[in-house]
PDB file of C-alpha atoms in Angstrom:
ATOM      1  CA  MET A 155     128.614 124.650  69.929  1.00 87.00           C
ATOM      2  CA  LYS A 156     126.885 121.784  71.707  1.00 94.00           C
ATOM      3  CA  GLY A 157     124.727 119.838  69.285  1.00 97.00           C
ATOM      4  CA  ILE A 158     124.307 117.182  66.650  1.00 98.00           C
ATOM      5  CA  MET A 159     123.547 117.288  62.932  1.00 98.00           C
ATOM      6  CA  VAL A 160     121.413 114.838  60.980  1.00 98.00           C
ATOM      7  CA  MET A 161     122.266 114.373  57.303  1.00 98.00           C
ATOM      8  CA  GLY A 162     120.895 111.911  54.783  1.00 97.00           C
ATOM      9  CA  THR A 163     122.093 109.838  51.880  1.00 97.00           C
ATOM     10  CA  ALA A 164     119.340 111.498  49.793  1.00 95.00           C
ATOM     11  CA  SER A 165     116.250 113.658  50.050  1.00 92.00           C
ATOM     12  CA  ASP A 166     113.218 112.252  51.853  1.00 91.00           C
ATOM     13  CA  VAL A 167     115.093 109.649  53.896  1.00 95.00           C
ATOM     14  CA  GLY A 168     113.540 110.914  57.138  1.00 93.00           C
ATOM     15  CA  LYS A 169     115.956 113.581  58.392  1.00 96.00           C
ATOM     16  CA  THR A 170     113.156 115.894  59.503  1.00 95.00           C
ATOM     17  CA  MET A 171     111.377 113.226  61.503  1.00 95.00           C
ATOM     18  CA  ILE A 172     114.598 112.018  63.143  1.00 97.00           C
ATOM     19  CA  CYS A 173     115.400 115.593  64.176  1.00 97.00           C
ATOM     20  CA  THR A 174     111.873 115.964  65.558  1.00 97.00           C
ATOM     21  CA  ALA A 175     112.389 112.893  67.736  1.00 97.00           C
ATOM     22  CA  LEU A 176     115.797 114.097  68.924  1.00 98.00           C
ATOM     23  CA  CYS A 177     114.308 117.476  69.874  1.00 98.00           C
ATOM     24  CA  ARG A 178     111.770 115.779  72.155  1.00 98.00           C
ATOM     25  CA  LEU A 179     114.256 113.248  73.550  1.00 98.00           C
ATOM     26  CA  PHE A 180     116.853 115.855  74.491  1.00 97.00           C
ATOM     27  CA  ALA A 181     114.092 118.039  75.951  1.00 97.00           C
ATOM     28  CA  ASP A 182     113.021 115.039  78.035  1.00 97.00           C
ATOM     29  CA  GLU A 183     116.569 114.976  79.421  1.00 95.00           C
ATOM     30  CA  GLY A 184     116.000 118.471  80.818  1.00 96.00           C
ATOM     31  CA  MET A 185     117.937 120.320  78.124  1.00 96.00           C
ATOM     32  CA  ARG A 186     116.893 123.554  76.440  1.00 97.00           C
ATOM     33  CA  VAL A 187     116.771 122.406  72.824  1.00 98.00           C
ATOM     34  CA  ALA A 188     116.610 124.345  69.559  1.00 98.00           C
ATOM     35  CA  PRO A 189     116.099 122.882  66.082  1.00 98.00           C
ATOM     36  CA  PHE A 190     117.987 124.422  63.178  1.00 98.00           C
ATOM     37  CA  LYS A 191     117.957 124.135  59.423  1.00 97.00           C
ATOM     38  CA  SER A 192     120.030 126.756  57.668  1.00 97.00           C
ATOM     39  CA  GLN A 193     117.957 126.874  54.502  1.00 93.00           C
ATOM     40  CA  ASN A 194     114.690 125.189  53.698  1.00 90.00           C
ATOM     41  CA  MET A 195     112.975 125.193  50.321  1.00 86.00           C
ATOM     42  CA  SER A 196     109.318 124.590  51.016  1.00 81.00           C
ATOM     43  CA  ARG A 197     105.908 126.001  50.259  1.00 80.00           C
ATOM     44  CA  PHE A 198     104.771 125.022  53.747  1.00 84.00           C
ATOM     45  CA  PHE A 199     105.426 127.611  56.424  1.00 85.00           C
ATOM     46  CA  GLU A 200     104.146 128.910  59.736  1.00 91.00           C
ATOM     47  CA  LYS A 201     104.258 132.332  61.361  1.00 92.00           C
ATOM     48  CA  THR A 202     106.031 133.083  64.600  1.00 92.00           C
ATOM     49  CA  LYS A 203     104.412 135.186  67.325  1.00 93.00           C
ATOM     50  CA  ASP A 204     105.898 138.321  65.781  1.00 91.00           C
ATOM     51  CA  GLY A 205     104.415 137.483  62.364  1.00 91.00           C
ATOM     52  CA  LYS A 206     107.580 136.286  60.637  1.00 92.00           C
ATOM     53  CA  GLU A 207     107.595 133.221  58.374  1.00 90.00           C
ATOM     54  CA  MET A 208     109.653 130.078  58.917  1.00 92.00           C
ATOM     55  CA  SER A 209     109.370 126.570  57.546  1.00 92.00           C
ATOM     56  CA  ARG A 210     106.701 124.339  59.016  1.00 92.00           C
ATOM     57  CA  ALA A 211     109.243 121.601  59.734  1.00 93.00           C
ATOM     58  CA  GLN A 212     111.367 123.673  62.119  1.00 96.00           C
ATOM     59  CA  PHE A 213     108.230 125.216  63.631  1.00 95.00           C
ATOM     60  CA  LEU A 214     107.002 121.729  64.570  1.00 95.00           C
ATOM     61  CA  GLN A 215     110.453 120.669  65.729  1.00 97.00           C
ATOM     62  CA  ALA A 216     110.404 123.618  68.130  1.00 97.00           C
ATOM     63  CA  GLU A 217     107.058 122.356  69.433  1.00 96.00           C
ATOM     64  CA  ALA A 218     108.638 118.947  69.923  1.00 96.00           C
ATOM     65  CA  ALA A 219     111.467 120.638  71.824  1.00 97.00           C
ATOM     66  CA  ARG A 220     108.883 122.437  73.967  1.00 97.00           C
ATOM     67  CA  THR A 221     110.213 125.843  73.021  1.00 97.00           C
ATOM     68  CA  GLU A 222     108.961 128.929  71.221  1.00 97.00           C
ATOM     69  CA  PRO A 223     109.682 128.861  67.458  1.00 97.00           C
ATOM     70  CA  ILE A 224     111.889 131.741  66.303  1.00 97.00           C
ATOM     71  CA  VAL A 225     113.132 132.524  62.795  1.00 96.00           C
ATOM     72  CA  GLU A 226     116.761 131.871  63.708  1.00 97.00           C
ATOM     73  CA  MET A 227     115.800 128.193  63.697  1.00 97.00           C
ATOM     74  CA  ASN A 228     115.250 128.499  59.929  1.00 96.00           C
ATOM     75  CA  PRO A 229     117.044 131.683  58.905  1.00 96.00           C
ATOM     76  CA  ILE A 230     116.640 131.209  55.142  1.00 93.00           C
ATOM     77  CA  LEU A 231     113.327 130.168  53.632  1.00 91.00           C
ATOM     78  CA  LEU A 232     112.942 129.662  49.888  1.00 87.00           C
ATOM     79  CA  LYS A 233     109.330 129.484  48.756  1.00 84.00           C
ATOM     80  CA  PRO A 234     109.142 127.964  45.243  1.00 78.00           C
ATOM     81  CA  LEU A 235     107.009 129.936  42.796  1.00 76.00           C
ATOM     82  CA  GLY A 236     107.501 127.836  39.645  1.00 70.00           C
ATOM     83  CA  ASN A 237     109.520 128.591  36.518  1.00 70.00           C
ATOM     84  CA  MET A 238     112.720 127.999  38.527  1.00 69.00           C
ATOM     85  CA  GLN A 239     112.009 131.028  40.705  1.00 74.00           C
ATOM     86  CA  SER A 240     111.742 131.261  44.480  1.00 78.00           C
ATOM     87  CA  GLU A 241     110.760 133.882  46.991  1.00 84.00           C
ATOM     88  CA  VAL A 242     113.731 134.419  49.300  1.00 84.00           C
ATOM     89  CA  ARG A 243     113.212 135.223  52.957  1.00 86.00           C
ATOM     90  CA  PHE A 244     116.047 136.015  55.354  1.00 90.00           C
ATOM     91  CA  LEU A 245     115.089 135.747  59.035  1.00 92.00           C
ATOM     92  CA  GLY A 246     111.422 135.693  58.143  1.00 83.00           C
ATOM     93  CA  GLU A 247     111.429 138.850  56.052  1.00 80.00           C
ATOM     94  CA  LEU A 248     110.858 138.947  52.289  1.00 76.00           C
ATOM     95  CA  PHE A 249     114.117 139.814  50.565  1.00 76.00           C
ATOM     96  CA  GLU A 250     113.709 139.181  46.851  1.00 72.00           C
ATOM     97  CA  THR A 251     112.433 136.799  44.180  1.00 73.00           C
ATOM     98  CA  VAL A 252     115.224 135.160  42.182  1.00 69.00           C
ATOM     99  CA  ASP A 253     115.987 132.157  40.021  1.00 66.00           C
ATOM    100  CA  GLY A 254     118.243 129.378  41.257  1.00 61.00           C
ATOM    101  CA  MET A 255     121.475 130.442  39.596  1.00 65.00           C
ATOM    102  CA  ALA A 256     121.133 134.081  40.613  1.00 66.00           C
ATOM    103  CA  TYR A 257     120.573 133.014  44.213  1.00 68.00           C
ATOM    104  CA  ARG A 258     123.720 130.892  44.272  1.00 70.00           C
ATOM    105  CA  GLU A 259     125.803 133.678  42.747  1.00 71.00           C
ATOM    106  CA  ARG A 260     124.447 136.716  44.579  1.00 76.00           C
ATOM    107  CA  PHE A 261     123.447 135.643  48.065  1.00 82.00           C
ATOM    108  CA  PHE A 262     126.096 133.144  49.174  1.00 86.00           C
ATOM    109  CA  ASN A 263     128.036 135.532  51.415  1.00 87.00           C
ATOM    110  CA  ARG A 264     124.881 137.013  52.904  1.00 88.00           C
ATOM    111  CA  ALA A 265     123.567 133.511  53.559  1.00 91.00           C
ATOM    112  CA  ILE A 266     126.733 132.456  55.383  1.00 94.00           C
ATOM    113  CA  LYS A 267     126.648 135.536  57.625  1.00 94.00           C
ATOM    114  CA  THR A 268     122.967 134.936  58.381  1.00 95.00           C
ATOM    115  CA  ILE A 269     123.623 131.292  59.220  1.00 97.00           C
ATOM    116  CA  GLU A 270     126.566 132.147  61.459  1.00 97.00           C
ATOM    117  CA  SER A 271     124.655 134.815  63.376  1.00 97.00           C
ATOM    118  CA  SER A 272     121.589 132.584  63.765  1.00 98.00           C
ATOM    119  CA  LEU A 273     123.633 129.669  65.082  1.00 98.00           C
ATOM    120  CA  GLN A 274     125.316 131.960  67.589  1.00 97.00           C
ATOM    121  CA  THR A 275     121.961 133.357  68.742  1.00 97.00           C
ATOM    122  CA  LEU A 276     120.672 129.839  69.338  1.00 98.00           C
ATOM    123  CA  ALA A 277     123.876 128.677  71.019  1.00 97.00           C
ATOM    124  CA  ASP A 278     123.613 131.617  73.434  1.00 97.00           C
ATOM    125  CA  ARG A 279     120.025 130.758  74.365  1.00 97.00           C
ATOM    126  CA  PHE A 280     119.911 126.960  74.297  1.00 97.00           C
ATOM    127  CA  ASP A 281     121.840 124.018  75.709  1.00 97.00           C
ATOM    128  CA  VAL A 282     121.861 121.872  72.582  1.00 97.00           C
ATOM    129  CA  LEU A 283     121.140 122.353  68.873  1.00 98.00           C
ATOM    130  CA  VAL A 284     119.554 119.669  66.682  1.00 98.00           C
ATOM    131  CA  ILE A 285     120.623 120.586  63.164  1.00 98.00           C
ATOM    132  CA  GLU A 286     119.052 119.199  60.010  1.00 97.00           C
ATOM    133  CA  GLY A 287     120.822 118.942  56.679  1.00 97.00           C
ATOM    134  CA  ALA A 288     119.228 118.973  53.231  1.00 95.00           C
ATOM    135  CA  GLY A 289     119.400 116.446  50.423  1.00 93.00           C
ATOM    136  CA  SER A 290     122.775 114.724  50.532  1.00 95.00           C
ATOM    137  CA  PRO A 291     126.232 115.954  51.607  1.00 95.00           C
ATOM    138  CA  ALA A 292     127.712 113.999  48.670  1.00 94.00           C
ATOM    139  CA  GLU A 293     126.437 116.333  45.921  1.00 91.00           C
ATOM    140  CA  VAL A 294     129.993 117.141  44.866  1.00 90.00           C
ATOM    141  CA  ASN A 295     128.858 119.507  42.106  1.00 87.00           C
ATOM    142  CA  LEU A 296     127.392 121.798  44.778  1.00 83.00           C
ATOM    143  CA  ASN A 297     130.151 121.677  47.374  1.00 86.00           C
ATOM    144  CA  ASP A 298     131.706 125.018  46.476  1.00 85.00           C
ATOM    145  CA  ARG A 299     128.503 126.911  47.328  1.00 87.00           C
ATOM    146  CA  GLU A 300     126.505 124.598  49.572  1.00 92.00           C
ATOM    147  CA  ILE A 301     125.110 126.128  52.762  1.00 94.00           C
ATOM    148  CA  VAL A 302     123.035 123.263  54.159  1.00 96.00           C
ATOM    149  CA  ASN A 303     125.269 120.305  55.010  1.00 97.00           C
ATOM    150  CA  MET A 304     128.951 119.962  55.884  1.00 97.00           C
ATOM    151  CA  ARG A 305     129.627 123.691  55.715  1.00 96.00           C
ATOM    152  CA  VAL A 306     127.029 124.121  58.466  1.00 97.00           C
ATOM    153  CA  ALA A 307     128.523 121.223  60.469  1.00 97.00           C
ATOM    154  CA  ASP A 308     131.898 122.962  60.205  1.00 97.00           C
ATOM    155  CA  ILE A 309     130.496 126.311  61.351  1.00 97.00           C
ATOM    156  CA  ALA A 310     128.702 124.745  64.323  1.00 97.00           C
ATOM    157  CA  ASP A 311     131.502 122.184  64.865  1.00 96.00           C
ATOM    158  CA  VAL A 312     129.153 119.288  65.606  1.00 97.00           C
ATOM    159  CA  PRO A 313     129.139 115.520  64.974  1.00 97.00           C
ATOM    160  CA  VAL A 314     126.899 114.037  62.281  1.00 98.00           C
ATOM    161  CA  LEU A 315     124.415 111.169  62.111  1.00 98.00           C
ATOM    162  CA  LEU A 316     123.901 109.833  58.590  1.00 98.00           C
ATOM    163  CA  VAL A 317     120.399 108.536  57.808  1.00 98.00           C
ATOM    164  CA  ALA A 318     119.546 106.108  55.004  1.00 97.00           C
ATOM    165  CA  ASP A 319     116.071 105.013  53.875  1.00 96.00           C
ATOM    166  CA  ILE A 320     116.058 101.234  53.443  1.00 95.00           C
ATOM    167  CA  ASP A 321     112.474 101.249  52.141  1.00 92.00           C
ATOM    168  CA  ARG A 322     113.551 102.675  48.788  1.00 88.00           C
ATOM    169  CA  GLY A 323     116.266 100.057  48.257  1.00 88.00           C
ATOM    170  CA  GLY A 324     120.011 100.446  47.857  1.00 92.00           C
ATOM    171  CA  ALA A 325     120.588 101.652  51.414  1.00 95.00           C
ATOM    172  CA  ILE A 326     123.969  99.976  51.836  1.00 97.00           C
ATOM    173  CA  ALA A 327     125.278 101.311  48.529  1.00 97.00           C
ATOM    174  CA  SER A 328     123.992 104.790  49.324  1.00 97.00           C
ATOM    175  CA  ILE A 329     125.732 104.786  52.703  1.00 98.00           C
ATOM    176  CA  VAL A 330     129.041 103.514  51.338  1.00 97.00           C
ATOM    177  CA  GLY A 331     128.888 105.823  48.320  1.00 97.00           C
ATOM    178  CA  THR A 332     128.033 108.892  50.375  1.00 97.00           C
ATOM    179  CA  LEU A 333     130.908 108.312  52.766  1.00 98.00           C
ATOM    180  CA  ALA A 334     133.321 107.613  49.907  1.00 97.00           C
ATOM    181  CA  LEU A 335     132.536 110.976  48.312  1.00 97.00           C
ATOM    182  CA  LEU A 336     133.092 113.014  51.469  1.00 97.00           C
ATOM    183  CA  GLU A 337     136.379 114.763  52.134  1.00 96.00           C
ATOM    184  CA  PRO A 338     138.318 112.995  54.927  1.00 96.00           C
ATOM    185  CA  ALA A 339     137.655 115.757  57.470  1.00 96.00           C
ATOM    186  CA  HIS A 340     133.942 115.633  56.731  1.00 97.00           C
ATOM    187  CA  ARG A 341     133.803 111.862  56.764  1.00 97.00           C
ATOM    188  CA  ALA A 342     135.393 112.008  60.210  1.00 97.00           C
ATOM    189  CA  ARG A 343     132.431 114.057  61.431  1.00 97.00           C
ATOM    190  CA  VAL A 344     130.074 111.141  60.762  1.00 98.00           C
ATOM    191  CA  LYS A 345     129.890 109.326  64.089  1.00 98.00           C
ATOM    192  CA  GLY A 346     126.880 107.109  63.491  1.00 98.00           C
ATOM    193  CA  ILE A 347     124.621 105.638  60.800  1.00 98.00           C
ATOM    194  CA  LEU A 348     120.869 105.220  61.189  1.00 98.00           C
ATOM    195  CA  ILE A 349     118.831 102.893  58.988  1.00 97.00           C
ATOM    196  CA  ASN A 350     115.311 104.285  58.633  1.00 95.00           C
ATOM    197  CA  LYS A 351     111.893 103.005  57.460  1.00 93.00           C
ATOM    198  CA  PHE A 352     112.588  99.304  57.917  1.00 93.00           C
ATOM    199  CA  HIS A 353     109.796  96.798  57.223  1.00 92.00           C
ATOM    200  CA  GLY A 354     109.797  93.305  58.701  1.00 89.00           C
ATOM    201  CA  ASP A 355     112.017  91.586  61.250  1.00 90.00           C
ATOM    202  CA  VAL A 356     114.995  93.824  62.090  1.00 89.00           C
ATOM    203  CA  ALA A 357     117.029  90.724  63.014  1.00 89.00           C
ATOM    204  CA  LEU A 358     117.058  89.772  59.338  1.00 88.00           C
ATOM    205  CA  PHE A 359     119.213  92.839  58.611  1.00 93.00           C
ATOM    206  CA  GLN A 360     121.970  92.017  61.067  1.00 94.00           C
ATOM    207  CA  GLU A 361     124.304  90.899  58.270  1.00 95.00           C
ATOM    208  CA  GLY A 362     123.736  94.268  56.626  1.00 96.00           C
ATOM    209  CA  VAL A 363     124.587  96.078  59.844  1.00 96.00           C
ATOM    210  CA  THR A 364     127.768  94.043  60.215  1.00 97.00           C
ATOM    211  CA  PHE A 365     128.831  94.768  56.637  1.00 97.00           C
ATOM    212  CA  ILE A 366     128.218  98.506  57.000  1.00 97.00           C
ATOM    213  CA  GLU A 367     130.195  98.730  60.212  1.00 97.00           C
ATOM    214  CA  GLN A 368     133.101  96.619  58.949  1.00 97.00           C
ATOM    215  CA  HIS A 369     133.255  98.389  55.577  1.00 96.00           C
ATOM    216  CA  THR A 370     132.948 101.956  56.879  1.00 97.00           C
ATOM    217  CA  GLY A 371     134.334 101.714  60.397  1.00 97.00           C
ATOM    218  CA  ILE A 372     131.314 103.706  61.585  1.00 98.00           C
ATOM    219  CA  ARG A 373     128.773 102.444  64.076  1.00 97.00           C
ATOM    220  CA  VAL A 374     125.176 101.710  63.051  1.00 98.00           C
ATOM    221  CA  VAL A 375     123.278 103.389  65.889  1.00 98.00           C
ATOM    222  CA  GLY A 376     119.917 101.876  65.052  1.00 96.00           C
ATOM    223  CA  VAL A 377     117.555 100.231  62.582  1.00 96.00           C
ATOM    224  CA  LEU A 378     114.264 102.097  62.845  1.00 95.00           C
ATOM    225  CA  PRO A 379     111.059 100.289  61.864  1.00 93.00           C
ATOM    226  CA  HIS A 380     108.613 102.211  59.726  1.00 89.00           C
ATOM    227  CA  MET A 381     105.859 103.759  61.849  1.00 82.00           C
ATOM    228  CA  MET A 382     102.457 104.369  60.315  1.00 69.00           C
ATOM    229  CA  ASN A 383     100.015 107.028  61.519  1.00 66.00           C
ATOM    230  CA  HIS A 384     102.459 108.889  63.729  1.00 70.00           C
ATOM    231  CA  GLY A 385     100.240 111.966  63.387  1.00 66.00           C
ATOM    232  CA  ILE A 386     103.039 114.493  62.818  1.00 81.00           C
ATOM    233  CA  GLU A 387     102.766 116.705  59.743  1.00 72.00           C
ATOM    234  CA  GLU A 388     105.662 115.885  57.448  1.00 66.00           C
ATOM    235  CA  GLU A 389     107.780 118.498  55.758  1.00 56.00           C
ATOM    236  CA  ASP A 390     106.711 118.587  52.120  1.00 54.00           C
ATOM    237  CA  VAL A 391     103.185 117.198  52.103  1.00 53.00           C
ATOM    238  CA  ASP A 392      99.765 118.767  52.546  1.00 53.00           C
ATOM    239  CA  ARG A 393      98.091 118.564  55.912  1.00 49.00           C
ATOM    240  CA  GLU A 394      98.085 114.927  56.893  1.00 52.00           C
ATOM    241  CA  THR A 395      94.853 113.008  57.120  1.00 45.00           C
ATOM    242  CA  SER A 396      96.346 110.151  59.142  1.00 47.00           C
ATOM    243  CA  LYS A 397      96.270 110.836  62.858  1.00 53.00           C
ATOM    244  CA  ALA A 398      97.571 109.185  65.973  1.00 50.00           C
ATOM    245  CA  PRO A 399      95.000 107.767  68.419  1.00 54.00           C
ATOM    246  CA  ALA A 400      93.076 110.354  70.432  1.00 51.00           C
ATOM    247  CA  GLY A 401      94.741 111.423  73.661  1.00 52.00           C
ATOM    248  CA  ILE A 402      98.248 110.562  72.446  1.00 63.00           C
ATOM    249  CA  ASP A 403     101.004 113.188  72.434  1.00 85.00           C
ATOM    250  CA  VAL A 404     102.320 112.564  68.914  1.00 91.00           C
ATOM    251  CA  TYR A 405     105.778 113.876  69.736  1.00 94.00           C
ATOM    252  CA  ASP A 406     106.088 111.640  72.797  1.00 95.00           C
ATOM    253  CA  ALA A 407     104.887 108.599  70.846  1.00 93.00           C
ATOM    254  CA  TRP A 408     107.250 109.209  67.940  1.00 95.00           C
ATOM    255  CA  ALA A 409     110.215 109.944  70.214  1.00 96.00           C
ATOM    256  CA  ALA A 410     109.556 106.778  72.223  1.00 96.00           C
ATOM    257  CA  HIS A 411     109.489 104.756  68.999  1.00 95.00           C
ATOM    258  CA  VAL A 412     112.852 106.166  67.930  1.00 96.00           C
ATOM    259  CA  LYS A 413     114.441 105.768  71.361  1.00 97.00           C
ATOM    260  CA  ALA A 414     113.374 102.113  71.507  1.00 96.00           C
ATOM    261  CA  HIS A 415     115.274 101.293  68.318  1.00 96.00           C
ATOM    262  CA  VAL A 416     118.472 103.322  68.586  1.00 97.00           C
ATOM    263  CA  ASP A 417     121.463 103.287  70.912  1.00 97.00           C
ATOM    264  CA  TRP A 418     120.277 106.298  72.851  1.00 97.00           C
ATOM    265  CA  PRO A 419     123.171 106.427  75.348  1.00 96.00           C
ATOM    266  CA  PHE A 420     125.608 106.490  72.427  1.00 97.00           C
ATOM    267  CA  ILE A 421     123.725 109.338  70.713  1.00 97.00           C
ATOM    268  CA  GLN A 422     123.675 111.222  74.014  1.00 95.00           C
ATOM    269  CA  SER A 423     127.424 110.739  74.290  1.00 95.00           C
ATOM    270  CA  LEU A 424     127.966 112.567  71.007  1.00 95.00           C
ATOM    271  CA  ILE A 425     126.678 115.844  72.428  1.00 90.00           C
ATOM    272  CA  GLY A 426     129.627 117.945  73.429  1.00 70.00           C
ATOM    273  CA  GLU A 427     132.124 115.417  72.114  1.00 52.00           C
ATOM    274  CA  PRO A 428     135.327 116.919  70.667  1.00 43.00           C
ATOM    275  CA  LYS A 429     135.066 116.774  66.857  1.00 45.00           C
TER     276      LYS A 429
END
């Protein structure tokens, strides 16, 4: 399949927002773009035109891609109910309410088939897929049953960008540690590293960029300054009160910010690259 996958060194490093920018940027290149996240656990959702539920994040990413949101973009939605239970929806339809362990044990095979069929549907309809991972691909205790990171990259056969949040500290260690814990074939999928949420003068981090590239052998494709008041609703927060200035297309503004601080030609070159 033609596409790219964005994974992170941890949760909340900015994967969703990076994918949102990529959706708009590839759409600006004249491509038919579809976002995809195999499974999303979130209490925030939207309804498609046919009344089916999908996560708000992929719904907004479809808007950024200038395309109609469909449930195949988020084929599995887990809506947390508390007490370690979640409402499980496959392709927008309520399936069952289960606890975490029961879900892992009972629905793995069904989930894989749903993911495979959804990816194929999108690949048949769109030119490029922008795929979002969840949490970290280095959660080795979950690797045998994970359905959100490298297993999805393998199914789609796409390259990976690894995102780290420098604002929380320990970005270099988290990058090096994540890559060290990946199997060689999965590490080879990681074609670029993106440093997110930087504060201050980016030039002051050049030594960090050099160390990362020399230590990992993987290119740092950008150091992205933190952007306040972008106006896009983020994945796991209530409706945002901060808004972009009136008359501004928030997706255009955010995408332009990302494009200005990454090696966009290099990221473009990854699409369709043999893995």
